[in-house]
Amino acid sequence: MNQIWVDKFRPQTFDQIIGQDNFVKRVKAFIESKNLPHLLFAGAPGTGKTTTALVVARELYGEHGIKGNFLELNASDDRGIDVIRNQIKEFAKLKSLANIPYKVICLDEADSLTKDAQQALRRTMEKYSSSCRFILACNEISKILDPIQSRCVIFKFKGLTKDALVTILDKIEAEETLKFDDGVKEYLAEISKGDVRKLQNTLQAAASINFNITKDGINEIIDFVNPKEVEEMVDLAREGKFEKSRDLMIKLRSIRGLSGLEILKEIYRVILKLDVDPKLKIKFIDKLASVEFRLVEGSDEELQLEAYLATLALLK
Ligand SMILES: Nc1ncnc2c1ncn2[C@@H]1O[C@H](COP(=O)(O)OP(=O)(O)OP(=O)(O)O)[C@@H](O)[C@H]1O
Ligand SMILES: [Mg+2]
């Protein structure tokens, strides 16, 4: 189980986007007319906003044309609106090489921008509107300034219905070796509350423990953090069972929502209690401190944690 299912099962075409037929039809029509307005995708997490923006780019430019014609930015980038504006400027400056006379900029989490930053964004949108189309994505449309809203065609994404979520589970079942107990798909769909990301992450975590998916198995995943899990993750890593250990780490992050630093804190507790040569213990802790330093500096959390799990197996 090497790939995260959220990525593995991310729709690549409009046909693969489940349960949002209404939007898909409207967005498709814009693309066919080659006349794309600015779009504002608003709504609950894990409902397909970013996914739809990516499909729009793929449909317009083809897989190979995406690079150079599509720019993905995250508005919650804490380097601020000036960095974002500069990136947009640099990107818009180069001529589009595709047949389409404009490029597409997707700005995720646009609702995290302050009012002032949104004013700046609005001016930027105006300045580049002849050469760029913007797709803004946000959770809360009420946080987006009216003058920005009025420049966009708005799509309000709702949580997926239970039926749509079960369809997604059927697809995953067809591609992975999984066996669902009766009624468990419906149960998982119910507790995911319309959020596909939550649905896929919960299922992947349950499947990493047991490919037979039961209601108890799911409940175990969505329970509160169990310190035993961190212990188990450390033990698995030390036994050289890297993949299993990593699956658990992913579960702690994606399902329980623990941050990298929170996981490190738990690992520290486990290591203090380990019954090993004190010299080895010191090596474990020393390494942990350098991983912590890198996380605070903003390195990729998953990569750093993976590296640490690998270290646990290697240090002797
Ligand atoms: N309508 C859908 N059909 C099939 N899969 C979906 C759908 N919506 C989301 N997914 C799956 O869920 C994952 C997360 O979706 P996506 O990133 O598009 O959510 P989002 O709406 O942008 O959420 P956020 O508000 O958190 O940014 C995707 O990678 C994909 O696997
Ligand atoms: Mg998104």
XYZ file of C-alpha atoms and ligand atoms in Angstrom:
348
model
C 0.000 0.000 0.000
C 2.327 2.659 -1.202
C 0.102 5.372 -2.488
C -2.347 7.479 -0.582
C -5.807 6.616 -1.864
C -6.932 10.233 -1.924
C -4.359 10.716 -4.705
C -4.686 7.318 -6.293
C -8.446 7.672 -6.729
C -8.539 11.352 -7.566
C -10.763 11.731 -10.641
C -8.808 12.549 -13.799
C -11.783 13.281 -16.050
C -15.233 14.820 -15.647
C -16.827 11.390 -15.957
C -14.984 10.195 -12.887
C -16.281 13.006 -10.675
C -19.093 11.428 -8.692
C -22.259 13.076 -7.440
C -21.664 16.587 -8.787
C -23.386 16.077 -12.147
C -24.991 19.442 -12.129
C -21.703 21.347 -11.947
C -19.882 19.031 -14.217
C -22.402 19.735 -16.962
C -22.111 23.495 -16.542
C -18.323 23.558 -16.295
C -18.049 21.254 -19.304
C -20.203 23.633 -21.341
C -17.816 26.510 -20.575
C -14.905 24.426 -21.723
C -16.577 23.316 -24.925
C -17.315 26.936 -25.789
C -13.638 27.668 -24.998
C -15.003 30.596 -23.099
C -14.129 30.143 -19.488
C -15.201 32.799 -16.981
C -13.512 33.172 -13.609
C -14.898 30.462 -11.348
C -15.497 30.409 -7.614
C -15.810 26.952 -6.089
C -17.220 27.147 -2.589
C -18.208 24.466 -0.133
C -17.404 21.756 2.356
C -14.000 20.015 2.467
C -13.382 16.913 0.405
C -16.172 17.469 -2.071
C -14.128 17.873 -5.248
C -13.262 21.569 -5.608
C -9.538 21.165 -6.185
C -10.176 17.990 -8.151
C -12.581 19.770 -10.500
C -10.116 22.622 -11.038
C -7.440 20.105 -12.031
C -9.800 18.356 -14.435
C -10.653 21.703 -16.018
C -6.943 22.280 -16.660
C -6.445 18.793 -18.057
C -9.436 19.168 -20.398
C -8.240 22.539 -21.649
C -4.559 21.816 -22.165
C -4.213 18.037 -22.156
C -1.948 16.159 -19.782
C 1.208 17.584 -21.346
C 0.038 21.139 -21.655
C -0.847 21.562 -17.993
C 2.661 22.520 -17.103
C 3.165 26.089 -18.185
C -0.533 26.826 -18.575
C -1.923 25.993 -15.177
C -0.691 27.392 -11.909
C -1.863 26.098 -8.565
C -1.418 28.378 -5.578
C -2.475 28.190 -1.993
C -3.769 31.405 -0.519
C -2.970 30.278 3.001
C 0.711 30.436 2.024
C 1.970 32.430 4.960
C 4.463 34.305 2.829
C 1.522 36.552 2.006
C -0.333 38.092 -0.865
C 2.739 39.814 -2.341
C 4.409 36.480 -2.975
C 1.204 35.216 -4.554
C 0.927 38.309 -6.740
C 4.503 37.935 -7.875
C 3.974 34.316 -8.784
C 0.897 35.295 -10.767
C 2.800 38.079 -12.491
C 5.697 35.820 -13.488
C 3.311 33.160 -14.716
C 1.065 35.527 -16.664
C 4.043 37.195 -18.321
C 4.996 34.155 -20.391
C 2.862 33.605 -23.457
C 0.530 30.624 -23.479
C 1.844 27.938 -25.819
C -1.469 26.148 -26.079
C -4.308 26.845 -28.515
C -6.251 28.360 -25.679
C -5.625 32.104 -25.481
C -5.513 32.185 -21.682
C -3.897 30.405 -18.798
C -5.614 29.162 -15.669
C -4.643 30.035 -12.113
C -6.209 28.061 -9.295
C -6.066 29.732 -5.916
C -6.981 27.324 -3.159
C -8.223 28.442 0.272
C -9.028 31.920 -0.995
C -11.137 32.510 2.122
C -7.983 32.583 4.220
C -6.996 35.933 2.661
C -7.598 39.083 4.679
C -9.831 41.801 3.245
C -6.816 43.835 2.163
C -5.244 40.832 0.522
C -8.513 40.153 -1.286
C -8.563 43.738 -2.559
C -5.075 43.161 -3.907
C -6.215 39.901 -5.447
C -9.134 41.639 -7.102
C -6.833 44.167 -8.711
C -4.560 41.366 -9.858
C -7.509 39.503 -11.374
C -8.467 42.618 -13.293
C -4.979 43.320 -14.471
C -4.478 39.864 -15.945
C -8.034 39.050 -16.976
C -7.217 39.127 -20.686
C -4.536 36.443 -20.352
C -5.628 34.464 -17.271
C -8.711 32.873 -15.833
C -8.936 32.374 -12.101
C -10.485 29.468 -10.270
C -10.855 30.386 -6.628
C -11.643 27.660 -4.117
C -12.867 28.246 -0.594
C -14.855 26.654 2.204
C -16.756 29.755 3.291
C -18.127 31.922 0.558
C -19.264 34.539 3.066
C -15.593 35.368 3.659
C -15.055 36.299 0.018
C -15.511 39.991 -0.825
C -18.571 40.843 -2.897
C -16.555 42.474 -5.703
C -14.654 39.212 -6.146
C -17.810 37.119 -5.998
C -19.445 39.291 -8.618
C -16.557 38.715 -11.045
C -16.915 34.931 -10.857
C -19.424 32.297 -11.779
C -20.147 30.636 -8.436
C -20.473 26.925 -7.830
C -21.571 25.814 -4.391
C -20.270 22.339 -3.702
C -22.372 20.301 -1.318
C -21.296 17.226 0.602
C -21.788 14.055 -1.423
C -24.905 12.010 -0.792
C -24.656 8.616 0.847
C -25.364 6.939 -2.476
C -22.579 8.845 -4.208
C -20.138 7.916 -1.445
C -21.117 4.253 -1.707
C -20.431 4.442 -5.467
C -16.917 5.686 -4.667
C -16.457 2.802 -2.211
C -17.578 0.354 -4.918
C -14.859 1.668 -7.198
C -12.154 1.330 -4.571
C -13.368 -2.169 -3.733
C -13.027 -3.139 -7.388
C -9.369 -2.106 -7.458
C -8.078 -3.072 -4.038
C -8.264 -6.382 -2.254
C -10.966 -5.516 0.225
C -13.968 -7.241 1.622
C -16.752 -5.205 3.183
C -19.099 -6.711 5.757
C -22.785 -6.138 5.021
C -23.871 -2.588 5.663
C -20.357 -1.297 6.341
C -20.157 0.741 3.147
C -23.335 2.537 4.132
C -22.012 3.026 7.656
C -18.743 4.497 6.423
C -20.637 6.747 4.013
C -22.845 7.932 6.865
C -20.035 8.881 9.240
C -18.010 10.594 6.494
C -20.747 13.235 6.277
C -20.319 13.977 2.591
C -16.501 14.343 2.771
C -14.777 12.064 0.234
C -11.303 12.722 1.634
C -12.425 11.551 5.068
C -14.129 8.531 3.519
C -11.023 7.469 1.598
C -8.581 8.112 4.436
C -10.675 6.238 6.977
C -11.034 3.293 4.630
C -7.329 3.195 3.792
C -6.415 3.229 7.459
C -8.896 0.435 8.251
C -7.657 -1.595 5.275
C -4.044 -1.234 6.374
C -4.955 -3.144 9.513
C -7.388 -5.649 8.057
C -8.584 -6.029 4.475
C -11.850 -7.346 5.852
C -13.667 -4.100 6.533
C -15.994 -4.324 9.529
C -17.962 -1.795 11.500
C -15.709 -2.408 14.514
C -12.633 -1.916 12.335
C -13.955 1.452 11.189
C -14.908 2.481 14.722
C -11.461 1.647 15.920
C -9.996 4.019 13.354
C -12.244 6.926 14.183
C -11.827 6.577 17.941
C -9.592 8.932 19.834
C -5.855 8.609 19.617
C -4.665 5.539 21.253
C -1.124 5.866 22.638
C -0.762 2.163 21.856
C -0.709 3.071 18.185
C 2.398 5.170 18.514
C 4.021 2.370 20.486
C 3.071 -0.069 17.773
C 4.414 2.258 15.081
C 7.770 2.493 16.851
C 7.902 -1.276 17.427
C 7.118 -2.027 13.788
C 9.789 0.377 12.619
C 12.375 -1.163 14.926
C 11.481 -4.630 13.642
C 12.189 -3.350 10.125
C 8.525 -3.485 9.084
C 8.801 -0.081 7.545
C 5.695 -0.087 5.348
C 3.384 -1.161 8.164
C 4.874 1.400 10.464
C 4.470 4.089 7.840
C 0.826 3.123 7.257
C 0.196 3.716 10.932
C 1.915 7.077 10.789
C -0.278 8.087 7.852
C -3.297 6.994 9.803
C -2.308 9.096 12.799
C -1.899 12.097 10.558
C -4.832 11.792 8.196
C -7.528 10.223 10.327
C -6.725 11.394 13.786
C -5.546 14.698 12.424
C -2.355 14.761 14.512
C 0.357 17.167 13.417
C 3.910 16.003 12.850
C 5.035 17.640 16.081
C 2.276 15.985 18.086
C 3.333 12.618 16.718
C 6.961 13.351 17.606
C 5.963 14.192 21.165
C 4.228 10.818 21.459
C 7.224 9.040 19.943
C 9.463 10.733 22.521
C 7.327 9.308 25.336
C 7.500 5.836 23.838
C 11.263 6.019 23.377
C 11.856 7.115 26.962
C 10.112 3.969 28.105
C 11.942 1.616 25.738
C 13.939 -1.133 27.318
C 17.147 -0.732 25.301
C 20.797 0.124 25.811
C 20.931 3.716 27.158
C 23.422 4.663 24.440
C 20.976 3.607 21.744
C 18.228 5.497 23.495
C 20.330 8.636 23.340
C 20.874 8.138 19.622
C 17.107 7.777 19.103
C 16.446 10.958 21.020
C 19.218 12.888 19.340
C 17.808 12.013 15.931
C 14.317 12.898 17.122
C 15.531 16.347 18.085
C 16.924 16.982 14.617
C 13.662 15.869 13.003
C 11.780 18.196 15.315
C 14.058 21.032 14.264
C 13.364 20.366 10.596
C 9.614 20.217 11.176
C 9.660 23.546 12.974
C 11.576 24.927 10.014
C 8.728 23.800 7.778
C 10.073 20.658 6.103
C 7.636 18.140 4.644
C 6.084 16.415 7.667
C 5.393 13.054 6.132
C 8.854 12.774 4.650
C 10.564 13.705 7.908
C 8.500 11.246 9.920
C 9.190 8.517 7.380
C 12.884 9.231 7.581
C 12.721 8.922 11.341
C 10.917 5.582 11.179
C 13.625 4.336 8.841
C 16.268 5.555 11.298
C 14.701 3.531 14.089
C 15.389 0.387 12.089
C 18.916 1.422 11.133
C 20.356 2.654 14.436
C 22.015 -0.059 16.446
N -16.952 14.237 -6.448
C -15.935 13.389 -6.247
N -15.871 12.200 -6.901
C -14.861 11.345 -6.688
N -13.836 11.581 -5.828
C -13.841 12.738 -5.159
C -14.881 13.698 -5.333
N -14.628 14.751 -4.541
C -13.503 14.468 -3.906
N -13.011 13.269 -4.265
C -11.826 12.613 -3.697
O -11.494 13.301 -2.506
C -10.196 13.864 -2.581
C -10.234 15.270 -2.049
O -10.987 16.093 -2.920
P -10.590 17.597 -3.253
O -9.154 17.821 -2.978
O -11.070 17.915 -4.607
O -11.475 18.325 -2.163
P -11.755 19.868 -1.947
O -13.198 20.079 -2.214
O -10.775 20.666 -2.744
O -11.489 19.975 -0.392
P -10.843 21.177 0.485
O -11.958 22.147 0.731
O -10.424 20.500 1.747
O -9.709 21.741 -0.305
C -9.805 13.770 -4.047
O -8.434 13.502 -4.182
C -10.598 12.630 -4.589
O -9.894 11.431 -4.391
Mg -9.082 21.751 -2.117
